[in-house]
Each structure stands twice: as C-alpha cells, then as structure tokens.
Coordinates of C-alpha atoms and ligand atoms in Angstrom, one line a residue:
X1 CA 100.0 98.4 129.7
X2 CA 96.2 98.4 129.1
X3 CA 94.1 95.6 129.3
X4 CA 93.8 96.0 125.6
X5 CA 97.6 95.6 124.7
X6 CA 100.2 93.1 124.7
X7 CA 104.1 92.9 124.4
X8 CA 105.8 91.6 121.4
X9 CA 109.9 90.8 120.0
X10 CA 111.1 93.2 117.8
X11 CA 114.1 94.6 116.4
X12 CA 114.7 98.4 115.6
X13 CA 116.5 101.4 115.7
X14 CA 116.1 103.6 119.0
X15 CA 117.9 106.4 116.5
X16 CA 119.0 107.5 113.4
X17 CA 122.5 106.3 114.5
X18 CA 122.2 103.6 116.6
X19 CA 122.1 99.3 115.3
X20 CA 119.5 97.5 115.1
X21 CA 118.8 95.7 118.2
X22 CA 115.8 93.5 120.3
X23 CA 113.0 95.8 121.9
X24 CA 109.9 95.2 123.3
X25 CA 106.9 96.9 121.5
X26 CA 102.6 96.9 122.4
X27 CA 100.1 96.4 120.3
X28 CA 96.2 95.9 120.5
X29 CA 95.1 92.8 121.0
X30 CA 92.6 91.0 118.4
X31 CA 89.4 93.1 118.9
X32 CA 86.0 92.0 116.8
X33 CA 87.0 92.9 113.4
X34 CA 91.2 91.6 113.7
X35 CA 93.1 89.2 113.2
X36 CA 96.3 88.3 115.0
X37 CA 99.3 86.1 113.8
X38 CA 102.9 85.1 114.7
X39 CA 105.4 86.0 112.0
X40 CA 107.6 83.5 110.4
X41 CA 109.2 85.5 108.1
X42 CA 109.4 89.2 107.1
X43 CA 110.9 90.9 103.5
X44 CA 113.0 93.6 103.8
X45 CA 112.2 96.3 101.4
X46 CA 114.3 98.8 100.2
X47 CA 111.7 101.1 101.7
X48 CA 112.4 100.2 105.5
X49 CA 115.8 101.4 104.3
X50 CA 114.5 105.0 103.3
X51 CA 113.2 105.1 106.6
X52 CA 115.1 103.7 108.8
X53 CA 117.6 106.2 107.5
X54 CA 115.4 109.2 108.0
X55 CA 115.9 109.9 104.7
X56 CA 112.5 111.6 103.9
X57 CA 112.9 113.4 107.1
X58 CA 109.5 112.3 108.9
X59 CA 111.1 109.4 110.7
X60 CA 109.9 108.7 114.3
X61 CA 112.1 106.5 116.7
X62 CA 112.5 103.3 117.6
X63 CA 111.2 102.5 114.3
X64 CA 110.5 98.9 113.8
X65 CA 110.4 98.7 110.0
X66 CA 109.0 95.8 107.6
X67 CA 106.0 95.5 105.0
X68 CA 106.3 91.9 103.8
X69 CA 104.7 90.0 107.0
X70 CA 104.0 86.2 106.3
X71 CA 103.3 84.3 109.5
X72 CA 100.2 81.6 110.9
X73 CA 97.0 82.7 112.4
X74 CA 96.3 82.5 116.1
X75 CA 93.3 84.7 116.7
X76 CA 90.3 85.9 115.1
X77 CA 88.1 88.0 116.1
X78 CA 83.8 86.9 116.8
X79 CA 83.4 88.7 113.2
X80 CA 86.0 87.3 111.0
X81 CA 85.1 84.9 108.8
X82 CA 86.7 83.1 106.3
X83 CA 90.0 83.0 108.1
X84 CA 90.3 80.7 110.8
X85 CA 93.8 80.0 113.7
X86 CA 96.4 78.1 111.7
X87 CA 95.6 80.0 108.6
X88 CA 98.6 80.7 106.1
X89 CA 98.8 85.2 106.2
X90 CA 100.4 88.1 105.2
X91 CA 100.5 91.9 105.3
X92 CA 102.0 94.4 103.2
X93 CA 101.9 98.2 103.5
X94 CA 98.6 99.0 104.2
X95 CA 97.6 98.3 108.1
X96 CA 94.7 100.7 108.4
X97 CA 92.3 103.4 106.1
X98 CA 89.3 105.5 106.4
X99 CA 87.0 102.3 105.3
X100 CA 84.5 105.2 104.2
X101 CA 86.2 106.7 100.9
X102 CA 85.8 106.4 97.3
X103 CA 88.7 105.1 97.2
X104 CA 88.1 102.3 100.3
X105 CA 84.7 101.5 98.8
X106 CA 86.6 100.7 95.8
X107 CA 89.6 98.3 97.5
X108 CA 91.7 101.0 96.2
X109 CA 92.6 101.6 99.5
X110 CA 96.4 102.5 98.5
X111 CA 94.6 105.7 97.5
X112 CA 92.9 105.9 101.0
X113 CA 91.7 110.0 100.7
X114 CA 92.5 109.9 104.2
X115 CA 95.9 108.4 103.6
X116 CA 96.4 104.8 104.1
X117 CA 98.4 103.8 107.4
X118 CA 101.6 102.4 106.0
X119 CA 102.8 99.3 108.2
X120 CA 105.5 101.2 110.0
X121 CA 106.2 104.9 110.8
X122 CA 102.9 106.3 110.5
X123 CA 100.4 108.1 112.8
X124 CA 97.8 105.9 114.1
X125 CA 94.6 108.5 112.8
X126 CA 92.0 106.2 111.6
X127 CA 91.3 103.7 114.9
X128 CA 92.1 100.3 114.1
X129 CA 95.2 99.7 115.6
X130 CA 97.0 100.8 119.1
X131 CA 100.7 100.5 120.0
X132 CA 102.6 101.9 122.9
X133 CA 103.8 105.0 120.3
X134 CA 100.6 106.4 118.4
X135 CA 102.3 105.1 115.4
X136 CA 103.1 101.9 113.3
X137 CA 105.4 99.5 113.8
X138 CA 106.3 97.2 110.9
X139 CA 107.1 93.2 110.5
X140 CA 110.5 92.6 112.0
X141 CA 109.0 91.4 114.7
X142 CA 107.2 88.2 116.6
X143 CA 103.3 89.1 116.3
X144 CA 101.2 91.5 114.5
X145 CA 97.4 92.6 114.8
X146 CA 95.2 94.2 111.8
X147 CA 91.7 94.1 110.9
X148 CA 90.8 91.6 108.7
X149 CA 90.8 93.6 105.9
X150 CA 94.3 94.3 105.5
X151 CA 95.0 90.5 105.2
X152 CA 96.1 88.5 102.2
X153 CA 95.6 84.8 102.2
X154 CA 98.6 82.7 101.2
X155 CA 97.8 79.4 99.3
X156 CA 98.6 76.4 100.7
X157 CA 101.1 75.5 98.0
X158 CA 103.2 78.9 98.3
X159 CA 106.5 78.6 100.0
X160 CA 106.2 80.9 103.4
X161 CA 109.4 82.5 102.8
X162 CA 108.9 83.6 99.6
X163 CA 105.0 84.9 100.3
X164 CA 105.8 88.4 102.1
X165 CA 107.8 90.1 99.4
X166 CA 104.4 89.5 96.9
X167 CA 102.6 92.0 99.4
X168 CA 105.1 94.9 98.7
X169 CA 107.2 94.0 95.7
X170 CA 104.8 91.9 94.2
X171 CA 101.9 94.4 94.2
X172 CA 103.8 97.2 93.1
X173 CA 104.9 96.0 89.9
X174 CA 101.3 93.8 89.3
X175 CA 99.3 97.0 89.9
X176 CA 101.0 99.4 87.5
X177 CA 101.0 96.4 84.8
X178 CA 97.5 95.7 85.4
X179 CA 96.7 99.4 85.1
X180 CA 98.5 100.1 82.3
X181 CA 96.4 97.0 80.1
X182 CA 99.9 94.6 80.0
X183 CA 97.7 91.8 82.4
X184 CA 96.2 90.6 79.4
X185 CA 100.2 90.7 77.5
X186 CA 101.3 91.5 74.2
X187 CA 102.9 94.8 75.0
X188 CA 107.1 95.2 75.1
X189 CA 107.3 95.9 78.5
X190 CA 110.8 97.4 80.3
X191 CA 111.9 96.9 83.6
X192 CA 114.2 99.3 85.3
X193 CA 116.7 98.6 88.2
X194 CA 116.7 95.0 88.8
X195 CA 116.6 94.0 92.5
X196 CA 113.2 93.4 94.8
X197 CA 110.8 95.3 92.9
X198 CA 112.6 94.9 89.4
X199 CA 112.7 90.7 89.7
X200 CA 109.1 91.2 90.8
X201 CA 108.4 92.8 87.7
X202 CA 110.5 90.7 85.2
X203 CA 108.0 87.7 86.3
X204 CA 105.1 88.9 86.4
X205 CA 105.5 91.0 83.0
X206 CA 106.4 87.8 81.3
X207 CA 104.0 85.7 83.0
X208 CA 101.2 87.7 81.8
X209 CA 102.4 87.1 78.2
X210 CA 104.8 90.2 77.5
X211 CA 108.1 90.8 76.0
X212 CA 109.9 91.9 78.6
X213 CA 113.6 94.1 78.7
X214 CA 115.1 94.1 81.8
X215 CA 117.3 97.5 81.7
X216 CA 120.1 97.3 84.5
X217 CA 123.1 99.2 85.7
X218 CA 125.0 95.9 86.2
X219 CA 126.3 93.8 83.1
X220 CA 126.6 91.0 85.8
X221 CA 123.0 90.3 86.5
X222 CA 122.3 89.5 82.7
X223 CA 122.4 85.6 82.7
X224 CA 119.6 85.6 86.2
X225 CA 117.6 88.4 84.3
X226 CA 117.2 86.1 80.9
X227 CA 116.8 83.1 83.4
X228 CA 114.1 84.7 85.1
X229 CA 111.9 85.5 82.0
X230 CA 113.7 88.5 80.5
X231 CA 113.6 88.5 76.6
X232 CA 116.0 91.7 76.6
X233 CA 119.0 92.8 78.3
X234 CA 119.9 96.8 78.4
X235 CA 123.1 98.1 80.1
X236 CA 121.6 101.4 80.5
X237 CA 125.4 102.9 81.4
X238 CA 126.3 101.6 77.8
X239 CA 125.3 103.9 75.0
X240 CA 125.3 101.5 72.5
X241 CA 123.3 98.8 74.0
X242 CA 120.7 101.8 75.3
X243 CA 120.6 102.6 71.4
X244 CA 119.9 99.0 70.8
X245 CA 116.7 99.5 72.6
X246 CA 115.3 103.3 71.2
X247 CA 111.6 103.2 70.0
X248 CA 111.0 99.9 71.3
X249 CA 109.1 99.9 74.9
X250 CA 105.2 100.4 75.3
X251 CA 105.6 100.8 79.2
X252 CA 108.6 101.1 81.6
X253 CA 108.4 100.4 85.0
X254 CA 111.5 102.0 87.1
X255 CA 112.5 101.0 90.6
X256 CA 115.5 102.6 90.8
X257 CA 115.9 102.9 94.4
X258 CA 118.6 106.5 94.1
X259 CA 119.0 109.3 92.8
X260 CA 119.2 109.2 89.0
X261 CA 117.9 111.2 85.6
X262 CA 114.7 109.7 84.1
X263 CA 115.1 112.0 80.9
X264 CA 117.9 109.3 80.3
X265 CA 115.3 106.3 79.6
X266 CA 112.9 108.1 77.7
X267 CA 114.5 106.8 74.5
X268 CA 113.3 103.6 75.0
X269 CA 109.8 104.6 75.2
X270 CA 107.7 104.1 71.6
X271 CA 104.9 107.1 70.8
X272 CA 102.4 107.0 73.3
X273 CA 104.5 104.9 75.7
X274 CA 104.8 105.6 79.9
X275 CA 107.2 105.5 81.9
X276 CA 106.1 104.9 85.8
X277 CA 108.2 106.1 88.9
X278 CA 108.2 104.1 91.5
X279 CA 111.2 104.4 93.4
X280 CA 111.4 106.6 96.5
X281 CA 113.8 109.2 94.9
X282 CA 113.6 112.4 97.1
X283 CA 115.7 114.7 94.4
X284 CA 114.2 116.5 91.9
X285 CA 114.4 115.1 88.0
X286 CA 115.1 118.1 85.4
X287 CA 113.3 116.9 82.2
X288 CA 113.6 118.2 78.8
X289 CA 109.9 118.4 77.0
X290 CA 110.7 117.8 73.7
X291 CA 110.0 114.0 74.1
X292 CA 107.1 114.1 75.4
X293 CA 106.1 116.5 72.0
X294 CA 107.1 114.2 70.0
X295 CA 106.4 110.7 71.2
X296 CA 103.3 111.6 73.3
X297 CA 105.0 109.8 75.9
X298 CA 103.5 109.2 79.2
X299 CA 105.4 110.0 82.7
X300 CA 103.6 108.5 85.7
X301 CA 103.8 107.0 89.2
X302 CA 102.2 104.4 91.3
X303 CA 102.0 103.2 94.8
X304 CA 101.8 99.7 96.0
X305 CA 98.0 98.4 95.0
X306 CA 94.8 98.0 97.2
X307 CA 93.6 95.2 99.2
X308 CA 91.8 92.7 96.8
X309 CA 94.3 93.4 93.8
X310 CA 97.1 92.7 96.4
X311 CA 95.2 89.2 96.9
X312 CA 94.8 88.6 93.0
X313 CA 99.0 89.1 92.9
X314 CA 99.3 86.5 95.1
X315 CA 97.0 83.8 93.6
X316 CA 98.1 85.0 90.0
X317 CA 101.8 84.3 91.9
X318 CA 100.5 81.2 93.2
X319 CA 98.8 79.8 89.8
X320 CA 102.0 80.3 87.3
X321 CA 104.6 79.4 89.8
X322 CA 106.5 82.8 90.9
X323 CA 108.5 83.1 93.4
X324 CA 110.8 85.7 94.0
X325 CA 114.7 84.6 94.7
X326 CA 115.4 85.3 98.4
X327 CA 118.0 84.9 100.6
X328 CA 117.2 84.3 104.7
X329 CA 119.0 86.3 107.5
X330 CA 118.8 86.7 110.7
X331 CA 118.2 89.6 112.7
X332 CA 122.0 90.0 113.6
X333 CA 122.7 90.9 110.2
X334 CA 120.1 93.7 109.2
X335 CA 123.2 96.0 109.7
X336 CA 124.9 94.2 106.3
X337 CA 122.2 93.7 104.3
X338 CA 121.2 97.3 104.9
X339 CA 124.8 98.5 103.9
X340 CA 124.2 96.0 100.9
X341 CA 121.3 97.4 99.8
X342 CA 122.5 101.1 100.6
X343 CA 125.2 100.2 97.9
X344 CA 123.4 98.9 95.4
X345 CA 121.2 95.3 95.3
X346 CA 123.9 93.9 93.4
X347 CA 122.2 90.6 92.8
X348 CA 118.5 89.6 92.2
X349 CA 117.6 88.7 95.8
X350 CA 114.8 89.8 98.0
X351 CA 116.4 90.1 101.8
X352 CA 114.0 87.8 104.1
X353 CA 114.3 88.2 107.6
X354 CA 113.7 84.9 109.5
X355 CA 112.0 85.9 112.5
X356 CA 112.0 82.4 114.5
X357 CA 115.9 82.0 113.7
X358 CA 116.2 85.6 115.3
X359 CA 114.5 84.8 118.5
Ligands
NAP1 P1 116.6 97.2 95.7 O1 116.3 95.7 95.9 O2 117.7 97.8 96.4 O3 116.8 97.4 94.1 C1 116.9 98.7 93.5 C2 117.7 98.5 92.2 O4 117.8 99.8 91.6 C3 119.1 98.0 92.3 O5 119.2 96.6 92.3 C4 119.7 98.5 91.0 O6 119.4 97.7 89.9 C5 119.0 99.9 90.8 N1 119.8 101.0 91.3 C6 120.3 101.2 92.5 N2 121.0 102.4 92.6 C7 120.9 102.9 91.3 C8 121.4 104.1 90.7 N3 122.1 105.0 91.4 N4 121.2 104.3 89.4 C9 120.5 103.4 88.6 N5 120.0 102.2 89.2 C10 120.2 102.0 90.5 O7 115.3 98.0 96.0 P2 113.7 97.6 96.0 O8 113.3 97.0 97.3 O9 113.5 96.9 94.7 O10 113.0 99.1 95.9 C11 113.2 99.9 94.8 C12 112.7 101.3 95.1 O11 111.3 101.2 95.1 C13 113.0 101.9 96.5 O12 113.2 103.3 96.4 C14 111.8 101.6 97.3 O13 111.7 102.4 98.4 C15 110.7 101.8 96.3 N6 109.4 101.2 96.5 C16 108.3 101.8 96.1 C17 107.1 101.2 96.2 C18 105.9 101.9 95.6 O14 104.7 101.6 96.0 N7 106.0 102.9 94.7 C19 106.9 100.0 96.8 C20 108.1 99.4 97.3 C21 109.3 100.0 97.1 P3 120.5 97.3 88.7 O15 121.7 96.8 89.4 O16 119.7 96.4 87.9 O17 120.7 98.6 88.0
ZN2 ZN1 108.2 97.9 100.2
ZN3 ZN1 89.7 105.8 102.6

C-alpha cells in the first residue's frame, strides 16, 4: 500500500453472482483539500441495486455500492475550513468533477461536462480520489475520503440515520421541483412509484406548498401516502381511479425503478404539463405523439442535483421537519433487502445500512 492509502471495512460483491460479504478496500488518505470521516450509517438506493446487478452492463468487481454516506468527521485537511473533526457529514453521488466547467463553476456539478464521479463504480479520471482499483467505491463501508467539496453538512438537530438518503433521494426529487418553479408551491404536483425517491418527493412537494397526488401501483400504501402529505391517491393499475385524475397534474415526477410505459401517465398531465424520468429504466418507452400535440406536454429527465442545491435540500429538510421513514439493517441482510427491493419497495421505507452494528 502507498504511503498515501489506507485500509477500510467494506462489504461487496467480488461478482455478479456471489453475496455480499466483508472486504478490505484503500483509499487516499485526507490530502490538503479532503475531508475524511467514519460512517455511521449508509442508505441503500435502489441504484446500488442496478449495479450491483450489472444491469447497465458497465459494472466493475468487487463493487462496494452506496451514495447516502452520513458519518462524523475525523480529518481535515490544512485548507478546509468551515468543517472541523467531530463535524455531523454526508455524501451523496457525486465524489469527484472537473472543478473547471461551466457546469462546476456553476455548483451544477451533477452536469460535470467531464462527467461527474458517481460514488461507486466509476473511473477515477479527474484526480481527487485514489483507491486500490482506479475506480469508486461507495458507502457500505467504515471510512470515506473526498474533497471538501463534495460534502454536505448535517444540522445538528437532524437524526443521523435519516440524513444520507437526503443526499440521493432527497436531491433528486428537490432539484427537478425546484427546476420546474413548484419550490415556491401552488402547482398540482404527481408523484410516481412510491418508495425512496417517491416518499422523498411526497414531502418535499407538499412542504413547499403543493397539492400533491401520489400515483402508486399498490392500493396498500394509500393510508402512509395521505399520512405523509399526499392530498391525492392514484392506483395507476385501476382505470377508473387513473380517470379520476386526467387533466389535473402541472408536473409528474416518476421513480419508477422497472421497466414500464410512460405513454400510460400522460393523462394526468394538464396542457403544458411535464413529466420527468428519473428512474434508471434501461428499456426503451414507445410513445405515441399525439399528446404531446395536443397538450403541449413536456417529457424530461433529471439527475440527482449539484453540490450547494444538495446542501439547501438538506437545511430545507432540516427547517420543516422531514425525515424520510427508514428502517436499519445490518450488513448480513443486504442479500433480503436487495431481493425486496428487486421485487418491488412494497412499503414507504428507505433501507439504511447501519454500519457500526455491521462491524
Ligand atoms: P424503490 O425504493 O425500489 O422504489 C421504486 C418504486 O417504483 C416502488 O416502490 C414502486 O412504487 C414503483 N415500481 C416498482 N416497480 C414498478 C413497476 N414495474 N411498475 C410501476 N411501478 C413500479 O427505488 P428508489 O430508490 O426510490 O429508486 C427509484 C428509481 O430511481 C431507481 O431506478 C433508481 O435507480 C433511480 N434513481 C435515479 C436517480 C436520478 O438521479 N435520476 C437518483 C436515485 C435513484 P409503488 O409501489 O408506489 O408503485
Ligand atoms: Zn441513489
Ligand atoms: Zn465539470
């Protein structure tokens, strides 16, 4: 190992069809510009899922996946400020950028022109971070190292469990409504697939002052969707209660995690509404036009959110009290919550890996 390096817990896959299991992985240490910290807790995203599972067909192994770090500081490097050992931080997806776009000079650095490093799985091109691979390795784990720019400051009154899922669920669903002009509220706003992401949205959506209809696949999650700030309840397998909802939406945001038609929403949009993808669906969608004629719709995607708007979704999170449901495992039982998830998220939970339980 080089004298720059150090050895760190982590579970991961050594292959596509292998468990889970403890492996030792390097990273750099804290050079001038980093900060290092000791993970208490990591989400699990149906994202690690996609790759873990090879599914878009670029995965490297072991992968160590995870995006929703939350942990305590315990080194800073001589240029850091404003962060200090004992500090309260996370990290989502982004772990390293070009720092010299458009894009990075904006904070926008989810549109890194030189691709942003994701947390896990990607080729180490832009400098700031070593490991033992060339390539990322995510949050189920015991220690991470990033430049200070890629972390998110929790506030002291924010339960640490529930703090890494605002750095990939959270941001996704707080950019694309920030975006689209529903921060200020006033806008019927639609939330499809209701698990991670989809609770995620339901809150923020209502907390920033919008009528919100949470569209689902399962009947069974209607009472915790109204509970959790829904106005609105679509069974979008039932015809009638999808007819309930036709010309009513001004933005959809759509998380469903497989395979599915959009055509089969665009109903629900009003003229001039959008619907935003955001799910990591590999199959094609076949669309019929003549919606988009006649309603001016809107079809559209989105990718997490950059650095400082990641930190606004957490003190916007912070200031009106929301905090995803989660439900703490241990590393033992990645394998069934995995399976779980592969099924479908059948409840509104956010998996949360509790990495000092695992040890
Ligand atoms: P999740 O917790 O598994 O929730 C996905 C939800 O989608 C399920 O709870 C279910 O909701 C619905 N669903 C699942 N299968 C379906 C099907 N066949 N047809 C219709 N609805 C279905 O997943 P997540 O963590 O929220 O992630 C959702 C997706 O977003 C994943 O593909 C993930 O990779 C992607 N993602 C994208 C970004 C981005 O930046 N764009 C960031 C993070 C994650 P109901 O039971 O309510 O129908
Ligand atoms: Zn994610
Ligand atoms: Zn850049």
């Amino acid at each position: 190992m080089s004298t720059d390096m150090y050895e760190t817990n982590a579970w991961g896959k050594k292959s596509q069809e292998t468990e889970f299991e403890k492996i030792k992985i390097q990273r750099n240490l804290a050079g001038d510009n980093d900060v290092s910290f000791d993970l208490q807790y990591c989400g699990i995203c149906h994202s690690d899922i996609h790759f873990a599972n090879n599914e878009l067909g670029n995965t490297s192994y072991p992968i160590v996946p995870g995006h929703e770090l939350a942990g305590v500081v315990t080194a800073v490097g001589s240029n850091v400020t404003g962060i200090k050992v004992g500090d309260r931080v996370g990290v989502g997806c982004i772990v390293d950028s070009c720092n010299k776009c458009s894009q990075c000079e904006k904070g926008e650095e989810n549109f890194c022109e030189g691709g942003f490093t994701n947390a896990f799985n990607y080729p180490l091109v832009h400098g700031g971070l070593k490991t033992n691979t060339g390539y990322s390795f995510g949050g189920y784990c015991e220690s991470m190292t990033v430049n200070k720019r890629y972390i998110v400051k929790i506030p002291d009154n924010y339960p640490m469990e529930a703090a890494g899922p605002i750095f990939c669920s959270g941001i996704t669903m707080y950019s694309p409504l920030a975006h689209w002009k529903a921060l200020p509220g006033g806008m019927n706003v639609g939330i499809i697939g209701i698990g991670g992401l989809g609770q995620m949205g339901v809150r923020l959506a209502k907390a920033m002052g919008n009528k919100v209809t949470a569209i689902s696949t399962s009947p069974n999650k209607k009472a915790d969707a109204m509970a959790i700030g829904a106005d609105n309840f679509i069974v979008s397998k039932d015809a009638d209660s999808m007819a309930s909802g036709e010309n009513s939406l001004d933005l959809i945001l759509n998380t469903v995690s497989a395979p599915h038609e959009l055509s089969h929403y665009l109903p629900l949009l009003r003229k001039d509404g959008t619907l935003v993808q955001l799910g990591l669906v590999t199959a094609n969608h076949s669309v019929n036009q003549f919606p988009f004629l006649m309603k001016r719709i809107n079809l559209s995607g989105s990718v997490i959110g950059g650095m400082p708007e990641t930190q606004d979704c957490m003190d916007f999170c912070a200031k009106h009290g929301i905090i995803p449901a989660t439900k703490l495992v241990k590393a033992d039982q990645i394998g069934e919550v995995y399976k779980s998830l592969e099924t479908k998220n059948d409840q509104i939970v956010r998996y949360v890996l509790d990495i000092k339980a695992s040890l």
